[in-house]
CSV table of C-alpha atoms and ligand atoms in Angstrom, one decimal:
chain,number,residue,atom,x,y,z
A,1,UNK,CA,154.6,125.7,84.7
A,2,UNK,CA,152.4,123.5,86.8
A,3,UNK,CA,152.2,124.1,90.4
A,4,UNK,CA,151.0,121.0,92.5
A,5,UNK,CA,149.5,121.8,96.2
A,6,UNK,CA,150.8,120.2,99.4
A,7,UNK,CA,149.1,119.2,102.4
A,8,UNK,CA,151.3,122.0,103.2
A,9,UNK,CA,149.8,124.7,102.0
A,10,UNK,CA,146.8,126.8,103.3
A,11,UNK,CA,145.0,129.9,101.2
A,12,UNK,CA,144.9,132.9,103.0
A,13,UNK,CA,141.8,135.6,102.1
A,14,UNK,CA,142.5,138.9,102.7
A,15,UNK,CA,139.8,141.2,103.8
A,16,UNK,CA,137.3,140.8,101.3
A,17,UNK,CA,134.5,142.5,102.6
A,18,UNK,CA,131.7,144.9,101.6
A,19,UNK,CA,133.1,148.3,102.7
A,20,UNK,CA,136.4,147.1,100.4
A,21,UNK,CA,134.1,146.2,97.3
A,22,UNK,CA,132.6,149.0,94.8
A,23,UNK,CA,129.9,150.7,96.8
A,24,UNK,CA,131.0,150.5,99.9
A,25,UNK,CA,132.9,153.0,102.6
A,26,UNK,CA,136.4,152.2,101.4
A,27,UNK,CA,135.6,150.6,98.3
A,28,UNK,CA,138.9,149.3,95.9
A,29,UNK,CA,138.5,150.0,92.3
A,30,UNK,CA,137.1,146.7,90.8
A,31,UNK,CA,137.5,145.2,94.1
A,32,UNK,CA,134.5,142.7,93.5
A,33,UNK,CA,136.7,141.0,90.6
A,34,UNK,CA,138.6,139.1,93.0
A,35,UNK,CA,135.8,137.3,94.2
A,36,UNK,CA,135.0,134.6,91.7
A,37,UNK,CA,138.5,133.5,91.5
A,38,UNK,CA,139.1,133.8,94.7
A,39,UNK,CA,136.0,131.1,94.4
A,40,UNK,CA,138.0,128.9,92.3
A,41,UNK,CA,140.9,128.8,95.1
A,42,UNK,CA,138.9,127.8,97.7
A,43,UNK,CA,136.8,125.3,95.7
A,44,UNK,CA,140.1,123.7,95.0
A,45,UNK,CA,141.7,124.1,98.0
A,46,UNK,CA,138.5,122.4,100.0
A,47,UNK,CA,138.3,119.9,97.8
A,48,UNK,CA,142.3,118.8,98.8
A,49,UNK,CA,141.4,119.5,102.4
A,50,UNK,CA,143.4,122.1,103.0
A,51,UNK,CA,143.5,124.5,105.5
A,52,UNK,CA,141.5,128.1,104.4
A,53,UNK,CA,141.6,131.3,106.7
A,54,UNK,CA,140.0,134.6,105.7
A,55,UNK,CA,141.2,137.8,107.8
A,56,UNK,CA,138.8,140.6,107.9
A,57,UNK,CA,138.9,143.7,109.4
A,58,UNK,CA,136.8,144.5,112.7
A,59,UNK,CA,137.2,148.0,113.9
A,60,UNK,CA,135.8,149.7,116.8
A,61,UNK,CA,133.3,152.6,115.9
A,62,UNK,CA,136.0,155.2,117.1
A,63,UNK,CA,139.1,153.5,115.2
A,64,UNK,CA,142.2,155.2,115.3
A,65,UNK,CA,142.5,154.8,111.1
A,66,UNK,CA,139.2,156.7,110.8
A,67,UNK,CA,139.5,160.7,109.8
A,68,UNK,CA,137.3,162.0,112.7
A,69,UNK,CA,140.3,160.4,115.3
A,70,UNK,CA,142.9,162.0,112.9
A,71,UNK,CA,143.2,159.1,110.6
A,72,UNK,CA,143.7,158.6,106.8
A,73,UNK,CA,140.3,156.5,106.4
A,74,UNK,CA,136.6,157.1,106.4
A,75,UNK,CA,135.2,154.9,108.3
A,76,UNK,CA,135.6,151.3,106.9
A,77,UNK,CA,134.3,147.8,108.5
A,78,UNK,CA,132.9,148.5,111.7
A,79,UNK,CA,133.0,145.2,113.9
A,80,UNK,CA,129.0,143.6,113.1
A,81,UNK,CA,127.8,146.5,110.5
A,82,UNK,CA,126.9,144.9,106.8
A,83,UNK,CA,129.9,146.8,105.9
A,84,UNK,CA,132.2,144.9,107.7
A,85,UNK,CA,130.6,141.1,106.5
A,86,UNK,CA,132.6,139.2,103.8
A,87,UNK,CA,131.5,139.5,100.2
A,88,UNK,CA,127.8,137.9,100.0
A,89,UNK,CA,129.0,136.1,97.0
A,90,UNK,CA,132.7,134.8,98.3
A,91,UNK,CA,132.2,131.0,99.3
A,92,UNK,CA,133.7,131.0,102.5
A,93,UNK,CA,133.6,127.5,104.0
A,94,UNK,CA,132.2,126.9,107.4
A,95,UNK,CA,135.5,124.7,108.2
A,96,UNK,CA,137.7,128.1,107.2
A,97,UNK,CA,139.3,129.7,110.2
A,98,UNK,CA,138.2,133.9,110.5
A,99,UNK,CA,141.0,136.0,111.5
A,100,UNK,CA,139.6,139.6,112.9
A,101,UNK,CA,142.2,142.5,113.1
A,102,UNK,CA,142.5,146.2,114.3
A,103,UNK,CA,139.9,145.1,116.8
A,104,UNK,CA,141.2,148.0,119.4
A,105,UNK,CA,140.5,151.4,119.2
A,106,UNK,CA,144.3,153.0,119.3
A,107,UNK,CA,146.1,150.5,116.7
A,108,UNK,CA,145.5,149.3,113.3
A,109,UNK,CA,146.6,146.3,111.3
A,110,UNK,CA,147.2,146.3,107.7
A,111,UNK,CA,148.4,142.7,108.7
A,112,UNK,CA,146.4,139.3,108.9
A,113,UNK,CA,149.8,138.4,111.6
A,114,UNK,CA,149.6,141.7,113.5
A,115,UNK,CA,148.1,141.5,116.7
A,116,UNK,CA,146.2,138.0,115.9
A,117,UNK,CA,146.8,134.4,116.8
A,118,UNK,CA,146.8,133.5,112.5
A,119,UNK,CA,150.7,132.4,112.9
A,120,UNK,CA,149.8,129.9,115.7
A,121,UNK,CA,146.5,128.9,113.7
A,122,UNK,CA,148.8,128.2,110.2
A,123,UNK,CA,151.9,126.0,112.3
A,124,UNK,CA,148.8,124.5,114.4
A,125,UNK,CA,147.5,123.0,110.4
A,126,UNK,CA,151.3,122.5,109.5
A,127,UNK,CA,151.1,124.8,106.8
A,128,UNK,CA,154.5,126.4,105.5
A,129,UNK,CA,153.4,127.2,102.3
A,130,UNK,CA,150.3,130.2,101.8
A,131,UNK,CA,148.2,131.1,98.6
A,132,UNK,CA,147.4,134.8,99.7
A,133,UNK,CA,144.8,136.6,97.6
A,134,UNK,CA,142.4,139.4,98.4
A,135,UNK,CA,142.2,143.4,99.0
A,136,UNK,CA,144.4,145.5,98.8
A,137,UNK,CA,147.2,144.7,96.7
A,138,UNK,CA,149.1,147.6,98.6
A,139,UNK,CA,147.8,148.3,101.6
A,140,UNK,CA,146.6,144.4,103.7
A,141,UNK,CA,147.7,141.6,101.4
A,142,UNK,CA,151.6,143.6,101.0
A,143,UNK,CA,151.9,143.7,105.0
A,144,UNK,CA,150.2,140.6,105.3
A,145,UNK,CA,152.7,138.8,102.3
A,146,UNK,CA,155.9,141.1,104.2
A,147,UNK,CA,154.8,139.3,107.5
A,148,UNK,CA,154.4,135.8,106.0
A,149,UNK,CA,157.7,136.3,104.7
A,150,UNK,CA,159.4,137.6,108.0
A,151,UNK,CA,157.8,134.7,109.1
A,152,UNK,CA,159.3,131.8,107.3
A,153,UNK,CA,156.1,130.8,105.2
A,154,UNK,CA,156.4,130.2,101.6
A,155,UNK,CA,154.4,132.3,99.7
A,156,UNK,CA,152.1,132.1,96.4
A,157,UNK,CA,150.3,135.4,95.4
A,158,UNK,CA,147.7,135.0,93.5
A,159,UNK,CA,147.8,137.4,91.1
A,160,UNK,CA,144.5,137.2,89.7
A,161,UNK,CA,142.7,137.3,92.5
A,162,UNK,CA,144.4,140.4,94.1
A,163,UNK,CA,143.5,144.4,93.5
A,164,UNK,CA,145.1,147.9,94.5
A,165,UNK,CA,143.7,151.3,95.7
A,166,UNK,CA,146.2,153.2,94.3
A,167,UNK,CA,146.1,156.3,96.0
A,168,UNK,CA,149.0,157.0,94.0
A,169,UNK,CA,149.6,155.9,90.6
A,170,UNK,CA,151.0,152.5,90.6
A,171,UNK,CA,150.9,151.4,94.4
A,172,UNK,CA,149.6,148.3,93.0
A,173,UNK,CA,152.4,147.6,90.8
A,174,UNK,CA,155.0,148.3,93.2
A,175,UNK,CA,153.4,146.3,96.2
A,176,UNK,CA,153.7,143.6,93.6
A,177,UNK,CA,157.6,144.2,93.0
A,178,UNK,CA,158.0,144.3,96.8
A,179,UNK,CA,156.5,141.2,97.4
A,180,UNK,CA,158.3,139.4,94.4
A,181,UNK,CA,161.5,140.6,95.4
A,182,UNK,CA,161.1,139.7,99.1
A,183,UNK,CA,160.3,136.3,97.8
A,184,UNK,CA,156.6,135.4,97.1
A,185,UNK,CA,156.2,133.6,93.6
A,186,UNK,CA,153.5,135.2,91.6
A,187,UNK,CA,151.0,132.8,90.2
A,188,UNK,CA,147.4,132.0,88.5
A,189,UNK,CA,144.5,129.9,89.3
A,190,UNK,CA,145.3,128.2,85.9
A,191,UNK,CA,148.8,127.0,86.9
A,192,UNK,CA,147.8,125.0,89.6
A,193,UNK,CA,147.0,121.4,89.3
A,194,UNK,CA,143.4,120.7,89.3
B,201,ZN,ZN1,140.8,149.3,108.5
């Protein structure tokens, strides 16, 4: 099945940054994987000129998600800190659109939508369709997928280009049900037309 891209459609990158990779503060098992497909994506995706966005993270040093404030996290992607910077190898246009989340101290966002202006950006561009991709699989790119969904935008996950913590065994797998069954359609660089 071949999946042709509309001027329609925008790729949305989840939280791929340094403290999310292998070695860093919150780092998601094979994390860095996504990062050369996720390459692909937006290779294709500039070259059609369409819109990108790339959500990050961009905590306060005393974030409510971080253990010493009674939360579940060490702490992860503090607003500035080389932790918090996208992965030195993702390619990133300078055209793309940065989304910044969980910038207060007493809430967090496992959602691009939550508490950001990314909706208005995405109906600004016209999109109504989104290729989502990034970190986690079931923690930010679930929410982020739920709130797409809630929010009347199509949605193609890229399946290679996503990865799980799995704090529990098989998270990953059923953030992936969730999402399918709430209706995004689960896809692959290689079924797009190039
Ligand atoms: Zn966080």
């Amino acid at each position: 099945m071949t999946i042709s891209l509309a001027s329609t459609d925008a790729l949305l990158i989840v939280d791929v940054q340094n403290d999310f990779l292998p070695g860093g503060a919150l780092a998601v098992p094979d994390g860095d994987a996504v990062v050369p497909v996720l390459n692909r994506y937006i290779g294709l995706c500039d070259r059609r000129g369409l819109a990108i966005f790339a959500s990050r993270d961009w905590h306060p040093e005393n974030h409510c998600s971080f253990k010493a404030q009674g939360g579940p996290w060490p702490p992860h992607c503090i607003a500035f800190s080389r932790g918090a910077a996208f992965a030195s190898l993702l390619e990133i246009p300078c055209s793309a659109g940065i989304v910044s989340k969980a910038q207060s101290a007493d809430r967090d966002a496992y959602s691009g939508f939550q508490g950001t202006n990314l909706e208005a950006l995405l109906r600004a561009r016209g999109a109504t369709r989104l290729l989502v991709g990034g970190l986690a699989t079931d923690y930010c790119v679930l929410n982020t997928v739920r709130d797409a969904l809630a929010r009347g935008f199509q949605v193609l996950l890229l399946r290679d280009a996503i990865r799980a913590v799995n704090a529990q065994p098989n998270d990953g797998d059923r953030a992936e049900q969730e999402m399918l069954a709430g209706g995004a359609h689960p896809i692959a660089f290689c079924d797009l037309e190039s």
